[in-house]
Short mmCIF file of C-alpha atoms and ligand atoms in Angstrom, two decimals:
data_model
loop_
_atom_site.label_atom_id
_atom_site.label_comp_id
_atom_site.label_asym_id
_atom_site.label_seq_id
_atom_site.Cartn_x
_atom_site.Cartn_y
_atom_site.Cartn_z
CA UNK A 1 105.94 134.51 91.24
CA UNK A 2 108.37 131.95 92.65
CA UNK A 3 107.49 127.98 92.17
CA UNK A 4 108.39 126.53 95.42
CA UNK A 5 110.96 122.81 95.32
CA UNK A 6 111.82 121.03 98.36
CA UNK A 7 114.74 118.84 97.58
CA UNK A 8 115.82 115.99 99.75
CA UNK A 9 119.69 114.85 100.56
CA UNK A 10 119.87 111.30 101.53
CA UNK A 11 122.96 109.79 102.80
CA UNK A 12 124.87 107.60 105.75
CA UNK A 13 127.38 109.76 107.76
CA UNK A 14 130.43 111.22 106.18
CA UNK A 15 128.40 110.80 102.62
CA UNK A 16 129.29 114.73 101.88
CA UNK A 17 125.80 116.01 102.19
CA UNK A 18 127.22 119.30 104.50
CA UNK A 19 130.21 119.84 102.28
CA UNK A 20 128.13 120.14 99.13
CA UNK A 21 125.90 122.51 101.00
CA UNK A 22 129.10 124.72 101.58
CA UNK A 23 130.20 124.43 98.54
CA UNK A 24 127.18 125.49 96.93
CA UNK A 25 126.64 128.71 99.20
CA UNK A 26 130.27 129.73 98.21
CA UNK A 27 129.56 129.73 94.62
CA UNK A 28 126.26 131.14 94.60
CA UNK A 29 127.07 133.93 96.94
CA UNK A 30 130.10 134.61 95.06
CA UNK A 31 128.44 135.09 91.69
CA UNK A 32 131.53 134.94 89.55
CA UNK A 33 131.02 132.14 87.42
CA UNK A 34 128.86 130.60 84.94
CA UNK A 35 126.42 128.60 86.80
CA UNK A 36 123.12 126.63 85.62
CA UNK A 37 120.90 128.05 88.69
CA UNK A 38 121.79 131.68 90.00
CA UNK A 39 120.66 132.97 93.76
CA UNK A 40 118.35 136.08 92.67
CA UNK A 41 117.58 137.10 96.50
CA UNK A 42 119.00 136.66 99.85
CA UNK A 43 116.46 136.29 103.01
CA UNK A 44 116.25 134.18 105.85
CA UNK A 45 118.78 133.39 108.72
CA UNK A 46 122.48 132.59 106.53
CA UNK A 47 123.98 131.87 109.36
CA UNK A 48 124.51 128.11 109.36
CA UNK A 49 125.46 128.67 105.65
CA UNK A 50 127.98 131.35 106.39
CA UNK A 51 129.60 129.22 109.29
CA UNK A 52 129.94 126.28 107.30
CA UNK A 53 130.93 127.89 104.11
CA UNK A 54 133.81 129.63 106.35
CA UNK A 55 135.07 126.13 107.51
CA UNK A 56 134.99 125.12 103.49
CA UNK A 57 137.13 127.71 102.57
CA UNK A 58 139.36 127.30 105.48
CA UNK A 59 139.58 123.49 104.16
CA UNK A 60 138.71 122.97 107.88
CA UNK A 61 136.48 119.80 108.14
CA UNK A 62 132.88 120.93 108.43
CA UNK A 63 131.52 119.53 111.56
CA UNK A 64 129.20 116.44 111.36
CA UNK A 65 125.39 116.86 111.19
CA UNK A 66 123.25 115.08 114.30
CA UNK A 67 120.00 115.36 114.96
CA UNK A 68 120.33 118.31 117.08
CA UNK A 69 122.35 120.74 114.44
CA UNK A 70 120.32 120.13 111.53
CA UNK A 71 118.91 122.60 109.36
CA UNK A 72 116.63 123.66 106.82
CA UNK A 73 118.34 125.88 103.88
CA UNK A 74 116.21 128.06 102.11
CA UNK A 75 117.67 129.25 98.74
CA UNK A 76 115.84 131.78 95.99
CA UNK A 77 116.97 130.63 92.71
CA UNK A 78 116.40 131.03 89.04
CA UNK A 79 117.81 129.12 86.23
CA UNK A 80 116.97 128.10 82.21
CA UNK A 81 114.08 125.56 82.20
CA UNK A 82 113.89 125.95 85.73
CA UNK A 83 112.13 129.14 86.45
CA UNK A 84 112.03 131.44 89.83
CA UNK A 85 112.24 128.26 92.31
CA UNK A 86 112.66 129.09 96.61
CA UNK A 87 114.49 126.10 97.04
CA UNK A 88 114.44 124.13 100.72
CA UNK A 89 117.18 121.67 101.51
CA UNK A 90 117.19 120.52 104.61
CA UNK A 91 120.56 119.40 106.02
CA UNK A 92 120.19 116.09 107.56
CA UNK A 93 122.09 114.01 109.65
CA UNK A 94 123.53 110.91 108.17
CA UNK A 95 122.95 109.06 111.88
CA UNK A 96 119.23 109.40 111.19
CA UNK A 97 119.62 107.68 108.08
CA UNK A 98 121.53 104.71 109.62
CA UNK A 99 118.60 105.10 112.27
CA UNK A 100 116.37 104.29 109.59
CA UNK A 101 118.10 100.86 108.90
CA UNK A 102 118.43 99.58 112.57
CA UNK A 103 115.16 100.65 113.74
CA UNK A 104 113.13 100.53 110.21
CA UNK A 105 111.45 103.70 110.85
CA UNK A 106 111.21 106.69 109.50
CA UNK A 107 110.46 110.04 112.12
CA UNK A 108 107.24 111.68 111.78
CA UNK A 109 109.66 114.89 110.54
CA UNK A 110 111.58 113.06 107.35
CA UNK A 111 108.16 111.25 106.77
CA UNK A 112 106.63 114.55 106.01
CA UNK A 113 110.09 115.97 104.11
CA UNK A 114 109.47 112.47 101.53
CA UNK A 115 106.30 113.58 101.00
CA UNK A 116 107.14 116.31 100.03
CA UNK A 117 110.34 116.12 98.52
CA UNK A 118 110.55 117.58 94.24
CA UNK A 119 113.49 115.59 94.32
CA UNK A 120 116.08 113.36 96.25
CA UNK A 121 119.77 113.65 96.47
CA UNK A 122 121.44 110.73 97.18
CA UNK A 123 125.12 110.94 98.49
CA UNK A 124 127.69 107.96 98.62
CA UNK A 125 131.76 108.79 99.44
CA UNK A 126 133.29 106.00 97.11
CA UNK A 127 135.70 105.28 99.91
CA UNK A 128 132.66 103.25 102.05
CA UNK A 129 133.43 100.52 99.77
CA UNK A 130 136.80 99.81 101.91
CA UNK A 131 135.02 97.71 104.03
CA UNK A 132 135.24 94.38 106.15
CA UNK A 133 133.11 92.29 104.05
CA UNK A 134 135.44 89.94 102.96
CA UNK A 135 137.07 89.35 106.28
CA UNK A 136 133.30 88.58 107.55
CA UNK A 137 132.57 85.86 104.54
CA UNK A 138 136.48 84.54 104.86
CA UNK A 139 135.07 83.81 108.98
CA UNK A 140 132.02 82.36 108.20
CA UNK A 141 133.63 80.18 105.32
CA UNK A 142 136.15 78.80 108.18
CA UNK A 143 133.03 77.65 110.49
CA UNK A 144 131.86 75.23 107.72
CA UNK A 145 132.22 72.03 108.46
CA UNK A 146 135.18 70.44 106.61
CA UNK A 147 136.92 73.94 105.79
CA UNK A 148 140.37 73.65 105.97
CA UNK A 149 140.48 76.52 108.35
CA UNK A 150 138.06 75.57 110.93
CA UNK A 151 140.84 74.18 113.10
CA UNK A 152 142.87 76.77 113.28
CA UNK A 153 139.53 79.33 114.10
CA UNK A 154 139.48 79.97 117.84
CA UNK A 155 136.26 80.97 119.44
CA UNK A 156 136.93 84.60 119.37
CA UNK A 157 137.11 84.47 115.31
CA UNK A 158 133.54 83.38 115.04
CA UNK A 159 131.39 86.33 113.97
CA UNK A 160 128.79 87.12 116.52
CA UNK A 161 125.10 87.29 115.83
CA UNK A 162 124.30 89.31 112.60
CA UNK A 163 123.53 93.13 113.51
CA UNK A 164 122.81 95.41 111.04
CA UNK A 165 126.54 96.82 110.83
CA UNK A 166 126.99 93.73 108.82
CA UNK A 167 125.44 94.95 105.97
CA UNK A 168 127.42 95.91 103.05
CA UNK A 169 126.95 99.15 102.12
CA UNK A 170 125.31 99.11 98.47
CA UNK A 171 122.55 97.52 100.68
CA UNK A 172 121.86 100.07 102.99
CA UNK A 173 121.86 102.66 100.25
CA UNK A 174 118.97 100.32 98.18
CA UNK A 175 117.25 100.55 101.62
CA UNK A 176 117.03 103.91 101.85
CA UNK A 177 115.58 104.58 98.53
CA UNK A 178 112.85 101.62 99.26
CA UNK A 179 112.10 103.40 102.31
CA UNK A 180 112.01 107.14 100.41
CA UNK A 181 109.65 104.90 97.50
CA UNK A 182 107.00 103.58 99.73
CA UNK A 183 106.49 106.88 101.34
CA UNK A 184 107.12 108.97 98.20
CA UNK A 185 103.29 110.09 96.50
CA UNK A 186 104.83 110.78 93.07
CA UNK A 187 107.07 109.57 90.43
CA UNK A 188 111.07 110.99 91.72
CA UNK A 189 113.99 112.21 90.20
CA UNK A 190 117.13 110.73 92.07
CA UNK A 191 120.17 112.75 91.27
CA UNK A 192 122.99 110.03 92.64
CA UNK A 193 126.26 112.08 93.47
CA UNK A 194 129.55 110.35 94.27
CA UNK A 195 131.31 112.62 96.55
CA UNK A 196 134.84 113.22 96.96
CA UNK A 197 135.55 112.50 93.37
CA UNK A 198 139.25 113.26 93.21
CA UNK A 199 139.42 110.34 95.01
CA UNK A 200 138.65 108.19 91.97
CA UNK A 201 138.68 110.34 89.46
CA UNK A 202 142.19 108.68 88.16
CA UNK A 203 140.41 105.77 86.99
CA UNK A 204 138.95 107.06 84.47
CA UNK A 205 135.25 106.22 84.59
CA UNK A 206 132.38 108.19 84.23
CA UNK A 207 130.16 108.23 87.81
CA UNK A 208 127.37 106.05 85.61
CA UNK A 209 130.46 103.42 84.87
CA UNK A 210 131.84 103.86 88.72
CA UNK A 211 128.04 103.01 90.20
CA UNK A 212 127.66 100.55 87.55
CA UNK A 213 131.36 98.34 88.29
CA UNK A 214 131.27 99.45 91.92
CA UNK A 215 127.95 99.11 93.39
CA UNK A 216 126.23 97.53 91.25
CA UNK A 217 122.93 96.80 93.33
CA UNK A 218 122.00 100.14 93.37
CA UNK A 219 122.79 100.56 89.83
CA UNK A 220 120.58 97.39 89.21
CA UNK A 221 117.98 98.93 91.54
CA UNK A 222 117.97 102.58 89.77
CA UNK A 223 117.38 101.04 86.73
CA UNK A 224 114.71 98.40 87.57
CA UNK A 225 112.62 100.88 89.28
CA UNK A 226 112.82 103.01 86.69
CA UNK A 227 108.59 102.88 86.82
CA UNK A 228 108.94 104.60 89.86
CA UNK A 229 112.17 107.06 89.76
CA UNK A 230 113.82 108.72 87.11
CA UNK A 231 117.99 108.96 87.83
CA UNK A 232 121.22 110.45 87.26
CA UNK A 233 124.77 110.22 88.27
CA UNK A 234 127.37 112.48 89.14
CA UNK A 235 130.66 112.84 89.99
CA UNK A 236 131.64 115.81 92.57
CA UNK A 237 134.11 116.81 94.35
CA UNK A 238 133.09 119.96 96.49
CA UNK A 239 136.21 120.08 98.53
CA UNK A 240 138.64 119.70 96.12
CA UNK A 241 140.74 117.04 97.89
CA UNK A 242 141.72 115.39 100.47
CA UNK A 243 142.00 118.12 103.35
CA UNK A 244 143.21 115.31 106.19
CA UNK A 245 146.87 115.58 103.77
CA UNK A 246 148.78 119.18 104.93
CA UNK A 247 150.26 119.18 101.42
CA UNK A 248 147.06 118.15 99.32
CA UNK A 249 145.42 121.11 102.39
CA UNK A 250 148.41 123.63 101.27
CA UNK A 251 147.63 123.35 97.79
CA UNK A 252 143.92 123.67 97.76
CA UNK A 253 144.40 126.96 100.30
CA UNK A 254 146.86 128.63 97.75
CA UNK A 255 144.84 128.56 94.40
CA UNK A 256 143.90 132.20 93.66
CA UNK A 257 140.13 131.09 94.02
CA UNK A 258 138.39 128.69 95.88
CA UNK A 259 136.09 128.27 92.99
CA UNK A 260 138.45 126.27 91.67
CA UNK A 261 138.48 123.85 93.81
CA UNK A 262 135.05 122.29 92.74
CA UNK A 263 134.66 119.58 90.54
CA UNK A 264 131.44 118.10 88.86
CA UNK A 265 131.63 115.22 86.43
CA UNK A 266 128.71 114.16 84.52
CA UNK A 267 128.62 111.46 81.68
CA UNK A 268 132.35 112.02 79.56
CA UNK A 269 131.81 116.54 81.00
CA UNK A 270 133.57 117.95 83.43
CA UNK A 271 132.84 121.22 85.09
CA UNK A 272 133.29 123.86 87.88
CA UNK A 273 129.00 124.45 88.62
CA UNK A 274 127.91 122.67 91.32
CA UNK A 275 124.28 123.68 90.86
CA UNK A 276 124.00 121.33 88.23
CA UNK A 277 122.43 118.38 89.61
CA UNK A 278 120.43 120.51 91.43
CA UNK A 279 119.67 122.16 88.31
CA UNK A 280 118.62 118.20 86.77
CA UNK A 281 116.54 117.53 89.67
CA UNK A 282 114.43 121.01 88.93
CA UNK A 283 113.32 119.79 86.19
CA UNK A 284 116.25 122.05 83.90
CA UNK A 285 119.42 119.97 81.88
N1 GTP B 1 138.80 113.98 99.11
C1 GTP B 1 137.65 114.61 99.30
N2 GTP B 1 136.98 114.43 100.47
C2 GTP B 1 135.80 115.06 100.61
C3 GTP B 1 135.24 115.89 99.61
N3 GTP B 1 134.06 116.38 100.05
C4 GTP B 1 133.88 115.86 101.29
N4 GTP B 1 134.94 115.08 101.64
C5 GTP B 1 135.16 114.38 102.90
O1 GTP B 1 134.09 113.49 103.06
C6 GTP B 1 133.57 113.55 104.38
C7 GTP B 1 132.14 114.05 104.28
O2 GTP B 1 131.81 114.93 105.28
P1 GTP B 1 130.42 115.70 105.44
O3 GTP B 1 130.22 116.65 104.31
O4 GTP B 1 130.43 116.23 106.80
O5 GTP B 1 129.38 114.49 105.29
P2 GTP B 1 127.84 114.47 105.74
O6 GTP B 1 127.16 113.62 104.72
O7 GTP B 1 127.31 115.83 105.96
O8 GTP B 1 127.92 113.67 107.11
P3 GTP B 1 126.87 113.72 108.37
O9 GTP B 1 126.76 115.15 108.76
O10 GTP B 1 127.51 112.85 109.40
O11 GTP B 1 125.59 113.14 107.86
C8 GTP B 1 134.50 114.46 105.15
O12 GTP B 1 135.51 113.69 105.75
C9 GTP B 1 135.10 115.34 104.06
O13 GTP B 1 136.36 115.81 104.39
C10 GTP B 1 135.98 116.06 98.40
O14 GTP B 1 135.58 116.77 97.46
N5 GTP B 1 137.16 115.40 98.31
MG1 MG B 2 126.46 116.77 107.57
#
């Protein structure tokens, strides 16, 4: 007998929630290496998998999620600690997470995936971070009275009324969790995964250090709730690199097998099996 999971990914648009999907079908349908959960059965329709898992080895960009193309993945899984699991992950869109923050509510559907959810994924691309927010407080420091600036700002400088665009983006991602923990019936494991981490790989922190020196809200939120949620970080990179470079694209599409392309740090490890925060978040690890 199977135990059944549902797991939850959480994330704003372009967070990497349908590229880790891919990833994940290519390696468990390819069976070749050493991974933490193995598939044990295939059933269901695979072909949403199989489309996207064809762009991911194409390093073609898979194509964004919206509310009318998502899906429910249903995976049969076993794995040490973890048991038989059927394993549902539904791939949401990252618009009806930024939904969530402009309207402040949740649809009747994700309500009832919360409920319930074994345990939440929750995707951030460390590149979000470029934002404007400095350029928005260096405006409103020129409107105060007396700022050496305020001369020279024209009408068209001042920042309009605040809309929730404005808000920096460790904000929105506490926000989404407070949403997930006032619907949520149970204590959660959150299983934080920085995407894309070739990207900052190079500096040489571990994804608990980046959270912790980049966005440290959340990290301050993770661990203050911690009553409520049990976490982890990692660091993955499902695509490999950066596929909007042709020479970065080249290289990727001439290594002798795509498996190679994945990348999951965790802590001072670094691996190829991208089942293993999955694997955390069953319960297994
Ligand atoms: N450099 C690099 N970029 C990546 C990696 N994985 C994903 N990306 C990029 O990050 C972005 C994430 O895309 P998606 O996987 O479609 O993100 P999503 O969370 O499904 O987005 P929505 O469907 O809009 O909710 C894309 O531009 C990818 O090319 C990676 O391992 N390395
Ligand atoms: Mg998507």
């Amino acid at each position: 007998m199977s135990n059944r999971a549902n797991l939850l990914f959480i994330g704003l648009p372009g967070s990497g929630k349908t590229t880790f999907v891919a990833a994940l079908w290519h390696v468990l349908s390819d069976r070749s290496s050493a991974t933490a959960l193995k598939l044990t059965k295939l059933s269901g329709d695979r072909t949403y998998l199989n489309q996207i898992t064809k762009e991911w080895r194409e390093c073609s960009q898979v194509p964004r999620t919206n509310l009318q193309t998502e899906q429910v993945v249903v995976l049969h899984l076993d794995g040490e600690g973890v048991g038989a699991v059927d394993l549902s992950i539904p791939d949401l869109a990252g618009e009806a997470f930024k939904q969530q923050l402009t309207d402040r509510r949740m649809s009747r559907h994700h309500d009832t995936l919360v409920q319930n959810a074994t345990g939440v994924m929750l995707f951030l691309h460390p590149d979000v971070q470029k934002g404007t927010q400095l350029a928005v407080a260096q405006q409103l420091e020129a409107m105060l009275p007396g700022s050496q600036t305020a001369q020279a700002t024209s009408a068209n400088t001042v920042p309009n009324t605040w809309s929730p665009d404005m808000l920096p983006h460790q904000v929105r991602l506490v926000e989404l969790l407070q949403f997930l923990l006032e619907r949520a019936q149970r204590k959660l494991r959150i299983a934080v995964v920085v995407s894309a981490w070739d990207l900052v790989e190079s500096l040489g922190m571990s994804p608990h250090g980046f959270i912790n020196r980049e966005i440290p809200l959340l990290q301050q939120f993770l661990a203050a709730n911690d009553d409520l949620l049990d976490h982890n970080v990692f660091g993955v990179s499902a695509q490999g690199g950066d596929i909007t470079d042709e020479a970065e694209k080249q290289t990727l599409l001439e290594l002798d097998d795509a498996l190679k392309r994945i990348k999951v740090r965790h802590d001072q490890e670094t691996s190829q099996d991208i089942t293993k925060p999955i694997a955390w978040l069953l319960g297994g690890g």
